[in-house]
Amino acid sequence: TGYAMTGGPNEAWSYGAAAYERIAAAMRLRERLRPYIHDQMRVAARQGTPPMRPLFVDFPDDPGAWLAEDQFTLGPDLLIAPVLEPGATGRDVYLPAGRTWVDVATGERQAGGRTVKVPVSLDRIPVFSPEGAKVLDVVR
């Protein structure tokens, strides 16, 4: 019972240089997002809206949002499309209607209400934000 130490390596530097760079980048992003995440937790506590939610919660009138089963929003300003297949080099991402979406990795703008093909790698999963969202300055 309780927490048990395995004795195995569990520090970011334990997995080699290439993995360390990816892990460190993710940890730096997490720290930059901390104020945004705290804001979403306050909203959850006050209003009951979960920080991570299916697209249809924020876009109930968009039929495509109801069909996007493997994407989610983190608060109102981050749309995340996890990569679920090993070795994938791209994936389709549905961008809800009524907004212009910015690919946080490239800055490319995309009209909503359609599906776009996004390249993926070990260093990049698809993350989009509505044009003009303050969090764009944090995630870049």
mmCIF file of N, CA, C and O in Angstrom, residues 74-114:
data_model
loop_
_atom_site.group_PDB
_atom_site.id
_atom_site.type_symbol
_atom_site.label_atom_id
_atom_site.label_comp_id
_atom_site.label_asym_id
_atom_site.label_seq_id
_atom_site.Cartn_x
_atom_site.Cartn_y
_atom_site.Cartn_z
ATOM 1 N N LEU A 74 -8.780 22.680 -23.929
ATOM 2 C CA LEU A 74 -8.287 22.953 -22.586
ATOM 3 C C LEU A 74 -8.619 24.406 -22.342
ATOM 4 O O LEU A 74 -7.967 25.303 -22.896
ATOM 5 N N GLY A 75 -9.700 24.626 -21.602
ATOM 6 C CA GLY A 75 -10.226 25.974 -21.490
ATOM 7 C C GLY A 75 -10.772 26.396 -22.840
ATOM 8 O O GLY A 75 -10.858 25.596 -23.773
ATOM 9 N N PRO A 76 -11.128 27.664 -22.978
ATOM 10 C CA PRO A 76 -11.727 28.122 -24.225
ATOM 11 C C PRO A 76 -10.719 28.389 -25.342
ATOM 12 O O PRO A 76 -11.116 28.551 -26.483
ATOM 13 N N ASP A 77 -9.424 28.414 -25.013
ATOM 14 C CA ASP A 77 -8.456 28.920 -25.978
ATOM 15 C C ASP A 77 -7.389 27.938 -26.451
ATOM 16 O O ASP A 77 -6.454 28.345 -27.140
ATOM 17 N N LEU A 78 -7.510 26.676 -26.099
ATOM 18 C CA LEU A 78 -6.572 25.677 -26.626
ATOM 19 C C LEU A 78 -7.352 24.478 -27.130
ATOM 20 O O LEU A 78 -8.122 23.874 -26.384
ATOM 21 N N LEU A 79 -7.156 24.153 -28.385
ATOM 22 C CA LEU A 79 -7.748 22.967 -28.988
ATOM 23 C C LEU A 79 -6.603 21.992 -29.233
ATOM 24 O O LEU A 79 -5.614 22.345 -29.881
ATOM 25 N N ILE A 80 -6.715 20.796 -28.692
ATOM 26 C CA ILE A 80 -5.635 19.821 -28.732
ATOM 27 C C ILE A 80 -6.130 18.561 -29.423
ATOM 28 O O ILE A 80 -7.211 18.063 -29.123
ATOM 29 N N ALA A 81 -5.307 18.069 -30.345
ATOM 30 C CA ALA A 81 -5.627 16.854 -31.086
ATOM 31 C C ALA A 81 -4.501 15.852 -30.846
ATOM 32 O O ALA A 81 -3.494 15.867 -31.548
ATOM 33 N N PRO A 82 -4.633 15.000 -29.846
ATOM 34 C CA PRO A 82 -3.569 14.047 -29.523
ATOM 35 C C PRO A 82 -3.259 13.119 -30.702
ATOM 36 O O PRO A 82 -4.132 12.815 -31.518
ATOM 37 N N VAL A 83 -2.028 12.690 -30.762
ATOM 38 C CA VAL A 83 -1.611 11.716 -31.767
ATOM 39 C C VAL A 83 -1.744 10.346 -31.120
ATOM 40 O O VAL A 83 -1.092 10.052 -30.120
ATOM 41 N N LEU A 84 -2.589 9.504 -31.703
ATOM 42 C CA LEU A 84 -2.943 8.238 -31.075
ATOM 43 C C LEU A 84 -2.344 7.021 -31.775
ATOM 44 O O LEU A 84 -2.564 5.903 -31.329
ATOM 45 N N GLU A 85 -1.599 7.248 -32.852
ATOM 46 C CA GLU A 85 -1.010 6.141 -33.593
ATOM 47 C C GLU A 85 0.509 6.265 -33.592
ATOM 48 O O GLU A 85 1.041 7.299 -34.004
ATOM 49 N N PRO A 86 1.212 5.226 -33.164
ATOM 50 C CA PRO A 86 2.681 5.269 -33.205
ATOM 51 C C PRO A 86 3.177 5.473 -34.631
ATOM 52 O O PRO A 86 2.637 4.892 -35.575
ATOM 53 N N GLY A 87 4.170 6.315 -34.781
ATOM 54 C CA GLY A 87 4.777 6.544 -36.085
ATOM 55 C C GLY A 87 3.985 7.436 -37.016
ATOM 56 O O GLY A 87 4.377 7.627 -38.170
ATOM 57 N N ALA A 88 2.885 7.996 -36.547
ATOM 58 C CA ALA A 88 2.070 8.864 -37.406
ATOM 59 C C ALA A 88 2.885 10.073 -37.861
ATOM 60 O O ALA A 88 3.710 10.598 -37.113
ATOM 61 N N THR A 89 2.641 10.513 -39.085
ATOM 62 C CA THR A 89 3.315 11.704 -39.610
ATOM 63 C C THR A 89 2.330 12.843 -39.842
ATOM 64 O O THR A 89 2.738 13.947 -40.185
ATOM 65 N N GLY A 90 1.042 12.565 -39.671
ATOM 66 C CA GLY A 90 0.022 13.583 -39.826
ATOM 67 C C GLY A 90 -1.283 13.091 -39.245
ATOM 68 O O GLY A 90 -1.439 11.902 -38.974
ATOM 69 N N ARG A 91 -2.175 14.018 -39.016
ATOM 70 C CA ARG A 91 -3.508 13.637 -38.560
ATOM 71 C C ARG A 91 -4.502 14.708 -38.952
ATOM 72 O O ARG A 91 -4.161 15.869 -39.137
ATOM 73 N N ASP A 92 -5.752 14.297 -39.081
ATOM 74 C CA ASP A 92 -6.833 15.222 -39.378
ATOM 75 C C ASP A 92 -7.279 15.893 -38.090
ATOM 76 O O ASP A 92 -7.398 15.238 -37.046
ATOM 77 N N VAL A 93 -7.535 17.187 -38.186
ATOM 78 C CA VAL A 93 -8.002 17.967 -37.037
ATOM 79 C C VAL A 93 -9.220 18.762 -37.473
ATOM 80 O O VAL A 93 -9.166 19.501 -38.466
ATOM 81 N N TYR A 94 -10.300 18.614 -36.730
ATOM 82 C CA TYR A 94 -11.490 19.415 -37.003
ATOM 83 C C TYR A 94 -11.379 20.731 -36.245
ATOM 84 O O TYR A 94 -11.151 20.753 -35.028
ATOM 85 N N LEU A 95 -11.548 21.834 -36.971
ATOM 86 C CA LEU A 95 -11.519 23.170 -36.377
ATOM 87 C C LEU A 95 -12.945 23.705 -36.360
ATOM 88 O O LEU A 95 -13.553 23.899 -37.416
ATOM 89 N N PRO A 96 -13.515 23.912 -35.172
ATOM 90 C CA PRO A 96 -14.907 24.344 -35.084
ATOM 91 C C PRO A 96 -15.181 25.658 -35.813
ATOM 92 O O PRO A 96 -14.317 26.535 -35.918
ATOM 93 N N ALA A 97 -16.405 25.761 -36.297
ATOM 94 C CA ALA A 97 -16.867 26.922 -37.056
ATOM 95 C C ALA A 97 -16.970 28.162 -36.173
ATOM 96 O O ALA A 97 -17.073 28.073 -34.950
ATOM 97 N N GLY A 98 -16.931 29.303 -36.831
ATOM 98 C CA GLY A 98 -17.159 30.573 -36.150
ATOM 99 C C GLY A 98 -15.912 31.259 -35.646
ATOM 100 O O GLY A 98 -15.993 32.334 -35.051
ATOM 101 N N ARG A 99 -14.760 30.660 -35.874
ATOM 102 C CA ARG A 99 -13.496 31.257 -35.449
ATOM 103 C C ARG A 99 -12.436 31.023 -36.512
ATOM 104 O O ARG A 99 -12.526 30.098 -37.290
ATOM 105 N N THR A 100 -11.422 31.869 -36.471
ATOM 106 C CA THR A 100 -10.205 31.602 -37.216
ATOM 107 C C THR A 100 -9.239 31.008 -36.215
ATOM 108 O O THR A 100 -9.041 31.542 -35.123
ATOM 109 N N TRP A 101 -8.642 29.880 -36.573
ATOM 110 C CA TRP A 101 -7.766 29.136 -35.677
ATOM 111 C C TRP A 101 -6.313 29.325 -36.085
ATOM 112 O O TRP A 101 -5.992 29.358 -37.270
ATOM 113 N N VAL A 102 -5.439 29.419 -35.087
ATOM 114 C CA VAL A 102 -4.012 29.581 -35.326
ATOM 115 C C VAL A 102 -3.297 28.319 -34.871
ATOM 116 O O VAL A 102 -3.458 27.876 -33.725
ATOM 117 N N ASP A 103 -2.517 27.732 -35.773
ATOM 118 C CA ASP A 103 -1.667 26.597 -35.425
ATOM 119 C C ASP A 103 -0.532 27.153 -34.567
ATOM 120 O O ASP A 103 0.261 27.972 -35.037
ATOM 121 N N VAL A 104 -0.454 26.749 -33.306
ATOM 122 C CA VAL A 104 0.525 27.364 -32.404
ATOM 123 C C VAL A 104 1.966 27.040 -32.798
ATOM 124 O O VAL A 104 2.876 27.786 -32.461
ATOM 125 N N ALA A 105 2.175 25.956 -33.530
ATOM 126 C CA ALA A 105 3.537 25.590 -33.933
ATOM 127 C C ALA A 105 4.035 26.430 -35.104
ATOM 128 O O ALA A 105 5.223 26.742 -35.185
ATOM 129 N N THR A 106 3.127 26.813 -36.006
ATOM 130 C CA THR A 106 3.551 27.489 -37.236
ATOM 131 C C THR A 106 3.045 28.922 -37.354
ATOM 132 O O THR A 106 3.566 29.681 -38.166
ATOM 133 N N GLY A 107 1.993 29.256 -36.602
ATOM 134 C CA GLY A 107 1.378 30.574 -36.748
ATOM 135 C C GLY A 107 0.405 30.644 -37.919
ATOM 136 O O GLY A 107 -0.218 31.678 -38.147
ATOM 137 N N GLU A 108 0.268 29.549 -38.669
ATOM 138 C CA GLU A 108 -0.639 29.528 -39.815
ATOM 139 C C GLU A 108 -2.081 29.642 -39.344
ATOM 140 O O GLU A 108 -2.482 29.002 -38.379
ATOM 141 N N ARG A 109 -2.844 30.450 -40.046
ATOM 142 C CA ARG A 109 -4.247 30.657 -39.710
ATOM 143 C C ARG A 109 -5.127 29.785 -40.598
ATOM 144 O O ARG A 109 -4.856 29.650 -41.798
ATOM 145 N N GLN A 110 -6.177 29.243 -39.993
ATOM 146 C CA GLN A 110 -7.097 28.370 -40.698
ATOM 147 C C GLN A 110 -8.522 28.778 -40.352
ATOM 148 O O GLN A 110 -8.832 29.036 -39.189
ATOM 149 N N ALA A 111 -9.381 28.794 -41.356
ATOM 150 C CA ALA A 111 -10.798 29.057 -41.120
ATOM 151 C C ALA A 111 -11.406 27.864 -40.395
ATOM 152 O O ALA A 111 -11.025 26.713 -40.639
ATOM 153 N N GLY A 112 -12.346 28.131 -39.500
ATOM 154 C CA GLY A 112 -13.035 27.066 -38.792
ATOM 155 C C GLY A 112 -14.139 26.447 -39.633
ATOM 156 O O GLY A 112 -14.411 26.885 -40.744
ATOM 157 N N GLY A 113 -14.746 25.395 -39.078
ATOM 158 C CA GLY A 113 -15.824 24.714 -39.760
ATOM 159 C C GLY A 113 -15.352 23.697 -40.773
ATOM 160 O O GLY A 113 -16.096 23.309 -41.666
ATOM 161 N N ARG A 114 -14.104 23.252 -40.619
ATOM 162 C CA ARG A 114 -13.570 22.272 -41.566
ATOM 163 C C ARG A 114 -12.463 21.449 -40.911
ATOM 164 O O ARG A 114 -11.967 21.777 -39.840
#
